[in-house]
mmCIF file of C-alpha atoms and ligand atoms in Angstrom:
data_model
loop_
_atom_site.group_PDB
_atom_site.id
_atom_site.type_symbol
_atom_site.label_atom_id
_atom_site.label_comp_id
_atom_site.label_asym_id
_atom_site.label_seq_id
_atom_site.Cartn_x
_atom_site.Cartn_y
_atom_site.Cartn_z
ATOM 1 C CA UNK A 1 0.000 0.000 0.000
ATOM 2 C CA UNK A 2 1.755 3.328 -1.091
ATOM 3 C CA UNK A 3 0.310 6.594 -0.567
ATOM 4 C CA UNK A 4 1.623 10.036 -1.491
ATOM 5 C CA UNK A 5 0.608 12.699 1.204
ATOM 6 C CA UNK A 6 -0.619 15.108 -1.170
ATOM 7 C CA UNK A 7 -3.824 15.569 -2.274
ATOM 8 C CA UNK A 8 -4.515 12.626 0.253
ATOM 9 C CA UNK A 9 -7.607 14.458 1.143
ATOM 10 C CA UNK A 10 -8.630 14.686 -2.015
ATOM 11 C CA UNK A 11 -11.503 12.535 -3.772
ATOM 12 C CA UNK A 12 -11.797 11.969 -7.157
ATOM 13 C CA UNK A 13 -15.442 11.113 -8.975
ATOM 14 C CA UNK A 14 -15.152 8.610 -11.242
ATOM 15 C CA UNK A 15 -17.413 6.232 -13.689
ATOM 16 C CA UNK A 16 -16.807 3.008 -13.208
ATOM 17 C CA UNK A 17 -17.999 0.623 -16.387
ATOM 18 C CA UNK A 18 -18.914 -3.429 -15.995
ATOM 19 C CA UNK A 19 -17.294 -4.962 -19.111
ATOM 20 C CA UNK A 20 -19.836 -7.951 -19.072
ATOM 21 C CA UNK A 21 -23.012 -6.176 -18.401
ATOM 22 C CA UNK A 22 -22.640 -2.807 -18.863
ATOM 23 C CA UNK A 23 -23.639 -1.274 -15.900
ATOM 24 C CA UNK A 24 -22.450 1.804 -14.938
ATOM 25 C CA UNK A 25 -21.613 3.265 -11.572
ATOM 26 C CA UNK A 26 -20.480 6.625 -9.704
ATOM 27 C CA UNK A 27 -17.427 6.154 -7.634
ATOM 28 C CA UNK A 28 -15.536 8.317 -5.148
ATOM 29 C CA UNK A 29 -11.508 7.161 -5.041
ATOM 30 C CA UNK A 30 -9.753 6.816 -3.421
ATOM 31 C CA UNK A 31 -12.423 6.767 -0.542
ATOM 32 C CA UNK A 32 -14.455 3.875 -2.437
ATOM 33 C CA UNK A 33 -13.481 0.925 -3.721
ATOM 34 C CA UNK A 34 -14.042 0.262 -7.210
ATOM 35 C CA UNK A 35 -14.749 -3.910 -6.672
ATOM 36 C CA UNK A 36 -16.932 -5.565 -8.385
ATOM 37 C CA UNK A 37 -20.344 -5.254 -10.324
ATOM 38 C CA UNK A 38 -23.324 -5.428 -8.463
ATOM 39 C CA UNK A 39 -25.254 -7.245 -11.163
ATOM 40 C CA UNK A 40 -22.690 -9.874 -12.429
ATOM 41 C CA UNK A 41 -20.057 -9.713 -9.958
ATOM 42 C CA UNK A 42 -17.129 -9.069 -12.686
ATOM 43 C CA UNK A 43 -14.297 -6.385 -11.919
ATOM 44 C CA UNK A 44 -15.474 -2.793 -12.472
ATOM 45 C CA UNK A 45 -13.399 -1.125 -15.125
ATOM 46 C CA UNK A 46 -12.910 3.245 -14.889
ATOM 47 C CA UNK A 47 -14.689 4.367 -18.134
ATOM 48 C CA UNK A 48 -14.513 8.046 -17.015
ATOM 49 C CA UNK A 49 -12.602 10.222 -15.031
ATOM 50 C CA UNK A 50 -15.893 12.974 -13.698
ATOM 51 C CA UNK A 51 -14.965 16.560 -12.294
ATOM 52 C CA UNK A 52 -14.685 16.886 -8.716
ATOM 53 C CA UNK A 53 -17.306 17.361 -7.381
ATOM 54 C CA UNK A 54 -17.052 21.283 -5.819
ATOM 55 C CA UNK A 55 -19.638 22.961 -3.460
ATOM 56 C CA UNK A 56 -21.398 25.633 -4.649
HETATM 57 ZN ZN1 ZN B 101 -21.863 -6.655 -14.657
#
């Protein structure tokens, strides 16, 4: 387990992709895990790296 200590507070939205089914899912790394797909139970792939979110 490495991790750099900046920008260790810092969350990133992504979209995470099942390459079997298709289904699609928000993620927040590295505070969530990206595992597996709810529906099939194959590895979630990243299809999209989403802004951060930032409060208004
Ligand atoms: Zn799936």
């Amino acid at each position: 387990m490495s991790r750099k200590n900046s920008d260790s507070d810092k969350v990133q939205a992504v979209e995470v992709k099942c390459p079997k089914c298709e289904f699609t899912q928000i993620k927040y790394i590295p505070k969530e895990q990206i595992g597996k797909c709810p529906e099939c139970g194959s590895n979630m792939i990243i299809s999209e790296i989403l802004e951060e979110g930032k409060s208004y």
